[in-house]
Coordinates of C-alpha atoms in Angstrom, one line a residue:
X1 CA 122.4 77.0 98.5
X2 CA 125.9 76.9 99.8
X3 CA 126.2 80.7 100.2
X4 CA 123.4 80.7 102.6
X5 CA 125.1 78.1 104.8
X6 CA 128.3 80.2 104.8
X7 CA 126.5 83.3 105.9
X8 CA 124.6 81.4 108.6
X9 CA 127.9 80.0 109.9
X10 CA 129.3 83.5 110.2
X11 CA 126.1 84.6 111.9
X12 CA 126.4 81.8 114.5
X13 CA 129.9 83.1 115.5
X14 CA 128.3 86.4 116.4
X15 CA 125.8 84.5 118.6
X16 CA 128.0 82.1 120.5
X17 CA 129.0 84.7 123.1
X18 CA 125.3 85.2 123.9
X19 CA 124.7 81.5 124.4
X20 CA 127.6 80.3 126.6
X21 CA 126.6 77.1 128.4
X22 CA 127.2 76.7 132.1
X23 CA 129.0 73.4 131.4
X24 CA 131.8 72.9 128.9
X25 CA 130.8 71.2 125.7
X26 CA 132.1 67.7 124.9
X27 CA 135.1 67.6 122.6
X28 CA 133.5 64.6 120.8
X29 CA 130.4 66.5 119.9
X30 CA 129.9 67.7 116.3
X31 CA 129.3 71.4 115.7
X32 CA 126.1 70.7 113.8
X33 CA 123.3 68.4 114.9
X34 CA 122.5 65.2 113.1
X35 CA 119.7 65.6 110.5
X36 CA 117.4 63.3 112.5
X37 CA 117.9 65.0 115.9
X38 CA 114.2 65.8 116.2
X39 CA 113.0 62.2 115.7
X40 CA 113.1 61.3 119.4
X41 CA 114.6 64.2 121.4
X42 CA 115.5 63.4 125.0
X43 CA 113.8 66.0 127.1
X44 CA 115.1 64.6 130.3
X45 CA 118.6 66.1 129.8
X46 CA 120.1 68.4 132.4
X47 CA 123.3 69.7 131.0
X48 CA 124.3 71.5 127.8
X49 CA 126.8 68.8 127.0
X50 CA 123.9 66.4 126.4
X51 CA 122.5 68.5 123.5
X52 CA 122.8 67.0 120.0
X53 CA 125.7 69.3 119.1
X54 CA 128.0 72.0 120.6
X55 CA 126.2 74.9 118.8
X56 CA 122.8 73.4 119.2
X57 CA 120.0 76.1 119.6
X58 CA 122.3 79.1 119.5
X59 CA 119.9 80.6 116.9
X60 CA 117.5 81.2 119.8
X61 CA 119.9 83.8 121.3
X62 CA 119.2 87.3 119.9
X63 CA 122.1 89.8 119.9
X64 CA 121.1 93.1 121.6
X65 CA 123.0 96.1 123.1
X66 CA 125.4 94.9 125.8
X67 CA 124.4 97.6 128.3
X68 CA 120.7 96.9 127.8
X69 CA 121.3 93.2 128.2
X70 CA 123.1 93.8 131.5
X71 CA 120.3 96.1 132.7
X72 CA 117.8 93.3 132.1
X73 CA 120.0 90.7 133.9
X74 CA 120.4 93.1 136.8
X75 CA 116.6 93.0 137.2
X76 CA 116.7 89.2 137.5
X77 CA 119.3 89.5 140.3
X78 CA 116.8 91.3 142.4
X79 CA 114.9 88.1 143.0
X80 CA 116.3 85.7 145.7
X81 CA 113.9 82.9 144.6
X82 CA 115.8 80.7 142.1
X83 CA 115.1 81.4 138.4
X84 CA 116.4 78.6 136.2
X85 CA 115.3 80.0 132.8
X86 CA 114.3 83.5 131.8
X87 CA 113.6 85.6 128.8
X88 CA 112.4 89.2 128.1
X89 CA 110.0 89.8 125.2
X90 CA 107.6 92.3 123.7
X91 CA 107.8 95.8 122.4
X92 CA 109.7 96.9 125.5
X93 CA 112.6 94.9 124.3
X94 CA 112.2 94.7 120.5
X95 CA 110.6 97.7 118.8
X96 CA 107.4 97.0 116.8
X97 CA 107.4 100.3 114.9
X98 CA 110.0 101.9 112.7
X99 CA 109.4 105.3 114.4
X100 CA 108.4 106.3 118.0
X101 CA 104.6 106.1 118.7
X102 CA 102.6 109.2 118.5
X103 CA 101.0 108.6 121.9
X104 CA 102.1 111.2 124.4
X105 CA 105.4 110.1 126.1
X106 CA 104.8 107.9 129.2
X107 CA 107.0 108.1 132.3
X108 CA 106.2 104.6 133.5
X109 CA 109.7 103.9 134.9
X110 CA 110.6 105.5 138.2
X111 CA 114.3 105.5 137.7
X112 CA 115.4 103.3 134.8
X113 CA 119.0 102.7 133.8
X114 CA 120.5 104.8 131.0
X115 CA 120.6 101.7 128.8
X116 CA 116.9 101.0 129.1
X117 CA 116.0 104.7 128.5
X118 CA 118.2 104.8 125.4
X119 CA 116.8 101.6 123.9
X120 CA 113.2 102.7 124.5
X121 CA 113.8 106.2 123.3
X122 CA 112.4 107.8 126.5
X123 CA 109.0 106.3 125.8
X124 CA 108.9 104.2 128.9
X125 CA 107.5 100.8 127.9
X126 CA 106.8 98.1 130.4
X127 CA 109.3 95.2 130.0
X128 CA 107.8 91.7 130.0
X129 CA 109.6 88.7 131.4
X130 CA 108.9 85.0 131.8
X131 CA 110.6 83.1 134.6
X132 CA 111.0 79.3 134.4
X133 CA 111.2 77.7 137.9
X134 CA 111.7 74.2 139.2
X135 CA 109.4 74.1 142.2
X136 CA 106.3 76.4 141.9
X137 CA 105.2 76.6 145.6
X138 CA 108.8 76.9 146.9
X139 CA 109.5 79.8 144.5
X140 CA 106.3 81.7 145.4
X141 CA 107.0 81.1 149.1
X142 CA 110.4 82.8 148.8
X143 CA 109.1 85.6 146.5
X144 CA 106.1 86.3 148.8
X145 CA 108.6 86.9 151.6
X146 CA 110.8 89.2 149.6
X147 CA 108.3 90.9 147.3
X148 CA 104.8 90.7 148.9
X149 CA 103.9 94.0 147.1
X150 CA 104.2 92.3 143.7
X151 CA 101.1 90.2 144.4
X152 CA 97.4 91.1 144.6
X153 CA 95.2 90.1 147.5
X154 CA 95.7 86.5 146.5
X155 CA 99.0 86.7 148.6
X156 CA 97.0 86.4 151.8
X157 CA 96.0 82.9 150.8
X158 CA 99.6 81.8 150.9
X159 CA 102.1 80.2 148.5
X160 CA 100.1 77.0 148.2
X161 CA 97.1 78.8 146.9
X162 CA 99.2 80.9 144.5
X163 CA 100.9 77.8 143.2
X164 CA 97.6 76.0 142.7
X165 CA 96.2 79.0 140.8
X166 CA 99.4 79.0 138.6
X167 CA 99.6 75.3 137.8
X168 CA 95.9 74.3 137.5
X169 CA 94.3 77.3 135.9
X170 CA 94.8 78.6 132.3
X171 CA 98.1 77.9 130.6
X172 CA 100.1 77.4 133.8
X173 CA 101.5 80.9 134.1
X174 CA 101.2 83.3 137.0
X175 CA 101.7 87.0 136.1
X176 CA 102.6 89.9 138.4
X177 CA 102.1 93.0 136.3
X178 CA 103.0 96.7 136.9
X179 CA 105.7 96.1 139.5
X180 CA 108.9 98.2 139.7
X181 CA 112.3 96.5 140.0
X182 CA 115.5 98.5 139.8
X183 CA 113.5 101.6 138.9
X184 CA 112.0 99.8 135.9
X185 CA 108.3 98.9 135.4
X186 CA 108.0 95.2 134.5
X187 CA 105.5 92.4 134.2
X188 CA 106.8 88.9 135.0
X189 CA 105.1 85.5 134.5
X190 CA 106.2 82.5 136.5
X191 CA 105.9 79.0 134.9
X192 CA 107.1 75.6 136.0
X193 CA 109.8 74.2 133.7
X194 CA 107.9 71.0 133.2
X195 CA 104.8 73.0 132.0
X196 CA 107.0 75.1 129.7
X197 CA 108.7 72.1 128.1
X198 CA 105.5 70.3 127.6
X199 CA 103.9 73.2 125.8
X200 CA 107.1 73.7 123.7
X201 CA 107.3 70.0 122.6
X202 CA 103.6 69.0 122.5
X203 CA 101.7 72.3 121.9
X204 CA 99.0 71.6 124.5
X205 CA 98.1 75.3 124.9
X206 CA 100.5 77.2 122.5
X207 CA 100.5 79.9 125.1
X208 CA 104.2 80.1 125.8
X209 CA 105.2 78.1 122.7
X210 CA 103.6 80.8 120.6
X211 CA 105.5 83.6 122.4
X212 CA 108.7 81.8 121.7
X213 CA 107.8 81.6 118.0
X214 CA 108.9 85.2 117.9
X215 CA 112.3 86.7 118.8
X216 CA 112.9 87.0 122.6
X217 CA 116.0 87.8 124.6
X218 CA 117.0 84.8 126.6
X219 CA 118.7 86.0 129.8
X220 CA 119.2 82.6 131.6
X221 CA 119.3 79.4 129.6
X222 CA 118.5 75.8 130.4
X223 CA 119.6 72.8 128.3
X224 CA 116.2 71.1 128.5
X225 CA 114.3 74.2 127.5
X226 CA 116.7 75.0 124.7
X227 CA 116.1 71.5 123.3
X228 CA 112.3 71.7 123.7
X229 CA 112.2 75.2 122.1
X230 CA 114.2 74.0 119.1
X231 CA 111.5 71.4 118.6
X232 CA 108.9 74.1 119.0
X233 CA 110.6 76.4 116.4
X234 CA 110.9 73.5 113.9
X235 CA 107.2 72.6 114.5
X236 CA 106.3 76.2 113.8
X237 CA 108.1 76.1 110.4
X238 CA 106.4 72.8 109.5
X239 CA 102.9 74.1 110.5
X240 CA 103.5 77.3 108.5
X241 CA 104.5 75.3 105.4
X242 CA 101.2 73.4 105.6
X243 CA 99.5 76.8 105.4
X244 CA 101.5 78.2 102.5
X245 CA 101.6 77.4 98.8
X246 CA 104.6 76.0 96.9
X247 CA 106.2 79.4 96.4
X248 CA 106.2 82.3 98.9
X249 CA 108.4 85.0 100.4
X250 CA 110.3 84.8 103.7
X251 CA 108.1 87.6 105.1
X252 CA 105.0 85.5 104.3
X253 CA 106.6 82.6 106.1
X254 CA 107.6 84.6 109.2
X255 CA 104.2 86.3 109.3
X256 CA 102.5 83.0 109.2
X257 CA 104.6 81.7 112.0
X258 CA 104.2 84.8 114.1
X259 CA 100.5 84.7 113.5
X260 CA 100.0 81.2 114.8
X261 CA 99.7 82.3 118.5
X262 CA 97.2 85.0 117.7
X263 CA 94.7 82.6 116.0
X264 CA 92.1 81.9 118.6
X265 CA 93.5 84.4 121.1
X266 CA 90.5 86.1 122.7
X267 CA 92.4 89.4 122.9
X268 CA 92.4 89.7 119.1
X269 CA 88.6 89.7 119.0
X270 CA 88.5 92.6 121.5
X271 CA 89.4 96.2 120.9
X272 CA 92.6 95.7 123.0
X273 CA 95.2 94.7 120.4
X274 CA 96.7 96.5 117.4
X275 CA 95.2 94.6 114.5
X276 CA 98.4 95.2 112.5
X277 CA 100.5 93.7 115.2
X278 CA 101.9 90.7 113.3
X279 CA 103.0 92.8 110.3
X280 CA 104.6 95.3 112.7
X281 CA 106.5 92.5 114.5
X282 CA 107.9 90.9 111.4
X283 CA 108.7 94.1 109.5
X284 CA 110.6 95.6 112.3
X285 CA 112.4 92.4 113.4
X286 CA 113.1 90.8 110.1
X287 CA 116.8 90.3 110.9
X288 CA 116.0 88.5 114.2
X289 CA 113.4 86.3 112.5
X290 CA 116.2 85.3 110.0
X291 CA 118.6 84.6 112.8
X292 CA 115.9 82.4 114.5
X293 CA 114.6 80.4 111.5
X294 CA 117.1 80.5 108.7
X295 CA 119.4 77.8 110.2
X296 CA 116.4 75.5 110.6
X297 CA 115.2 76.2 107.1
X298 CA 118.7 75.5 105.7
X299 CA 118.6 72.0 107.2
X300 CA 115.1 71.0 106.1
X301 CA 114.9 68.8 103.0
X302 CA 111.7 70.2 101.6
X303 CA 112.1 74.0 101.7
X304 CA 114.8 76.4 100.6
X305 CA 115.6 80.0 99.7
X306 CA 115.4 80.6 95.9
X307 CA 116.8 84.2 95.8
X308 CA 120.2 85.2 94.5
X309 CA 120.2 88.1 97.0
X310 CA 120.8 85.6 99.9
X311 CA 124.3 85.1 98.6
X312 CA 125.2 88.7 99.7
X313 CA 127.1 88.8 103.0
X314 CA 124.8 91.6 104.3
X315 CA 121.6 89.8 103.5
X316 CA 120.7 88.8 107.1
X317 CA 120.7 92.4 108.2
X318 CA 119.1 93.9 105.1
X319 CA 115.5 94.9 105.8
X320 CA 114.9 95.7 102.1
X321 CA 115.4 92.0 101.0
X322 CA 112.2 89.9 101.0
X323 CA 113.7 86.6 99.7
X324 CA 111.6 84.3 97.6
X325 CA 111.3 80.7 98.9
X326 CA 109.9 77.4 97.6
X327 CA 108.8 74.1 99.2
X328 CA 108.4 70.6 97.8
X329 CA 104.7 69.7 97.6
X330 CA 105.5 66.0 97.2
X331 CA 102.8 64.2 99.4
X332 CA 105.4 61.8 100.9
X333 CA 107.5 64.6 102.2
X334 CA 104.5 66.6 103.4
X335 CA 103.1 63.4 105.0
X336 CA 106.3 63.1 107.0
X337 CA 105.9 66.8 108.0
X338 CA 102.4 66.0 109.3
X339 CA 103.7 63.0 111.2
X340 CA 106.3 65.2 112.9
X341 CA 103.9 67.8 114.2
X342 CA 103.8 68.2 118.0
X343 CA 102.1 65.2 119.7
X344 CA 98.9 66.8 121.1
X345 CA 98.5 69.2 118.2
X346 CA 98.9 66.3 115.7
X347 CA 96.3 64.3 117.6
X348 CA 93.7 67.0 117.2
X349 CA 94.4 67.3 113.5
X350 CA 94.1 63.5 113.2
X351 CA 90.7 63.6 114.8
X352 CA 89.6 66.4 112.5
X353 CA 90.5 64.3 109.5
X354 CA 88.9 61.2 110.9
X355 CA 85.6 63.0 110.9
X356 CA 86.2 64.5 107.5
X357 CA 87.3 61.2 105.9
X358 CA 84.7 59.2 107.9
X359 CA 87.2 56.7 109.1
X360 CA 85.6 54.0 111.4
X361 CA 86.7 54.2 115.0
X362 CA 88.4 50.8 115.2
X363 CA 90.5 51.5 112.0
X364 CA 91.3 55.0 113.3
X365 CA 92.5 53.5 116.7
X366 CA 94.9 51.2 114.9
X367 CA 96.3 54.2 113.0
X368 CA 96.8 56.1 116.3
X369 CA 98.6 53.1 117.9
X370 CA 100.9 52.9 114.9
X371 CA 101.7 56.6 115.2
X372 CA 102.3 56.4 119.0
X373 CA 105.7 57.9 119.8
X374 CA 106.0 56.5 123.3
X375 CA 107.3 52.9 122.6
X376 CA 109.3 51.7 125.6
X377 CA 111.0 48.9 123.6
X378 CA 112.2 50.6 120.4
X379 CA 112.8 54.0 118.9
X380 CA 110.4 54.7 116.1
X381 CA 111.2 56.8 113.1
X382 CA 108.5 59.5 112.4
X383 CA 107.6 58.6 108.9
X384 CA 104.2 59.5 107.5
X385 CA 101.9 56.7 106.5
X386 CA 99.0 56.5 104.1
X387 CA 96.8 58.5 106.4
X388 CA 99.4 61.3 106.8
X389 CA 99.9 61.5 103.1
X390 CA 96.2 61.7 102.5
X391 CA 96.0 64.6 105.0
X392 CA 98.9 66.3 103.3
X393 CA 97.4 65.8 99.9
X394 CA 94.1 67.4 100.8
X395 CA 93.1 70.5 98.8
X396 CA 95.3 73.4 99.9
X397 CA 92.5 75.6 101.0
X398 CA 90.8 72.7 102.8
X399 CA 94.0 71.7 104.6
X400 CA 94.7 75.3 105.5
X401 CA 91.2 75.6 107.0
X402 CA 91.6 72.4 109.1
X403 CA 95.0 73.3 110.4
X404 CA 93.8 76.8 111.4
X405 CA 90.8 75.3 113.1
X406 CA 93.1 73.1 115.2
X407 CA 95.3 76.0 116.1
X408 CA 92.2 78.0 117.2
X409 CA 90.9 75.1 119.2
X410 CA 94.3 74.7 120.9
X411 CA 94.6 78.4 121.9
X412 CA 91.0 79.5 122.5
X413 CA 90.3 78.1 126.0
X414 CA 93.8 78.6 127.5
X415 CA 93.7 82.2 126.2
X416 CA 90.2 82.9 127.8
X417 CA 91.1 81.2 131.1
X418 CA 94.5 82.9 131.3
X419 CA 92.9 86.3 130.7
X420 CA 90.3 85.7 133.5
X421 CA 93.1 84.5 135.8
X422 CA 95.0 87.7 135.1
X423 CA 92.2 89.7 136.6
X424 CA 92.5 87.7 139.8
X425 CA 96.3 87.5 140.0
X426 CA 96.9 91.1 138.9
X427 CA 94.1 92.7 140.8
X428 CA 91.2 94.8 139.5
X429 CA 93.1 98.1 139.4
X430 CA 96.0 96.6 137.4
X431 CA 93.6 94.7 135.1
X432 CA 91.9 98.0 134.3
X433 CA 95.2 99.8 133.8
X434 CA 96.3 97.0 131.4
X435 CA 93.1 97.1 129.5
X436 CA 93.3 100.9 129.2
X437 CA 96.8 100.7 127.8
X438 CA 96.0 97.9 125.3
X439 CA 92.9 99.9 124.1
X440 CA 95.1 102.9 123.6
X441 CA 97.5 100.8 121.5
X442 CA 94.5 99.5 119.5
X443 CA 93.3 103.0 118.7
X444 CA 96.8 104.1 117.8
X445 CA 97.2 101.2 115.4
X446 CA 93.9 102.0 113.8
X447 CA 94.8 105.6 113.5
X448 CA 98.1 104.7 111.8
X449 CA 96.2 102.4 109.3
X450 CA 93.6 105.1 108.5
X451 CA 96.4 107.6 107.9
X452 CA 98.2 105.2 105.6
X453 CA 94.9 104.5 103.7
X454 CA 94.3 108.2 103.2
X455 CA 97.9 108.7 101.9
X456 CA 97.5 105.8 99.4
X457 CA 94.2 107.2 98.2
X458 CA 95.7 110.6 97.7
X459 CA 98.4 109.0 95.6
X460 CA 95.9 107.0 93.6
X461 CA 97.1 103.6 94.9
X462 CA 95.2 100.8 96.5
X463 CA 95.9 100.4 100.2
X464 CA 96.8 97.0 101.4
X465 CA 97.0 96.5 105.1
X466 CA 97.1 93.3 107.2
X467 CA 94.2 93.4 109.6
X468 CA 94.6 90.1 111.3
X469 CA 96.9 87.2 110.4
X470 CA 98.7 87.7 107.1
X471 CA 97.7 84.9 104.7
X472 CA 99.5 84.1 101.5
X473 CA 97.2 83.5 98.5
X474 CA 97.1 79.8 97.7
X475 CA 97.0 79.0 94.1
X476 CA 96.6 75.5 92.5
X477 CA 99.8 74.4 90.8
X478 CA 100.7 71.2 89.0
X479 CA 102.7 70.2 92.1
X480 CA 99.5 70.0 94.1

């Protein structure tokens, strides 16, 4: 609806200051990207002027308190090794509860800035960062000289060993947890930009792509990463739509998207994560999820907001609004959606349905060749064929089951290996400390759920709490 577009346009104006490119935009560029920008995105770009439009990807930039943002950026300036792309994420940046936790106040930070103390309400939560770097070994070589105390005993093996552990083990991220910078306790993960862009565009591990499905605060931007992440966000919407019925609410959509990265995550099967985490994230960051995804939704042809409340100017910031939405269940449009899923993820879904439909290997190979994106001679339009339409037309519950299985298969091993790697790179003491704090959060979450259940029972109402990944009930409709 037109009113949504107007509100989103005003929202973009408030975001432009957060996303100023390092190179001036071309005067010939349109302010909005072409509708087919994601057909064959050029991930070899190096400047912001090469993006599809002048305002491309500014939805990724969350607006936060200026003093807090500056305090986070000052932490980055304490690293002499070059950081090309960086974002802060997690509950230390974006609150996941409406009220302060009931755990006893922790004084984790030695001497935090006033801005950090104010945002965290004196609770002292560790702040998580991801640093994108161009040359892994060179970066660690410089950082080992400046901050040897950030590393575990692995540092004695040198920068080559550290970089090999990062690039060849797990999801390609090297974490240094529980280090103090500028008086603030932080955890930072280092990833090569090529590894990051591949996960964002192809979903080979969904480790960092899944983190970026949720609102983060980008502190240093990179044109190639911004383009790859916009592909990632659009892929998350399409995947969620395959998991949802014809009508749903925006909270169900955002919960499904936020829950993708937790499917198959080994930590969710252990008593180390708050089992109500997804609901907490979405409920307390609803405005940021709208900022992140509403512009993408508005430009998709097969999904739209169907709620008159979205015509109100204050809709984006109103946490009481849970707008209704609808998607077109036409098999041709949904087949196109399947065809445009990330390359490696799509391939796994294809193999799952080859087995289910019992398609002969030779015939299946011809289908894969026809769906190959990497044609050096001509640009291919990503239009779904008979096979994609057949996949999209599968029974809703069956399609949902297959997509979820592929998500779990994608995430499971990188999650396990990255967890094991964390023990080596962080050290045994830090690993135990991290486990203890996660277990405390898990118990606190369960305690909050039990308290809510008792309150509901006392009021004679049925308690409904999301334990794992929120799932919308799928009902058979005439559109299906």
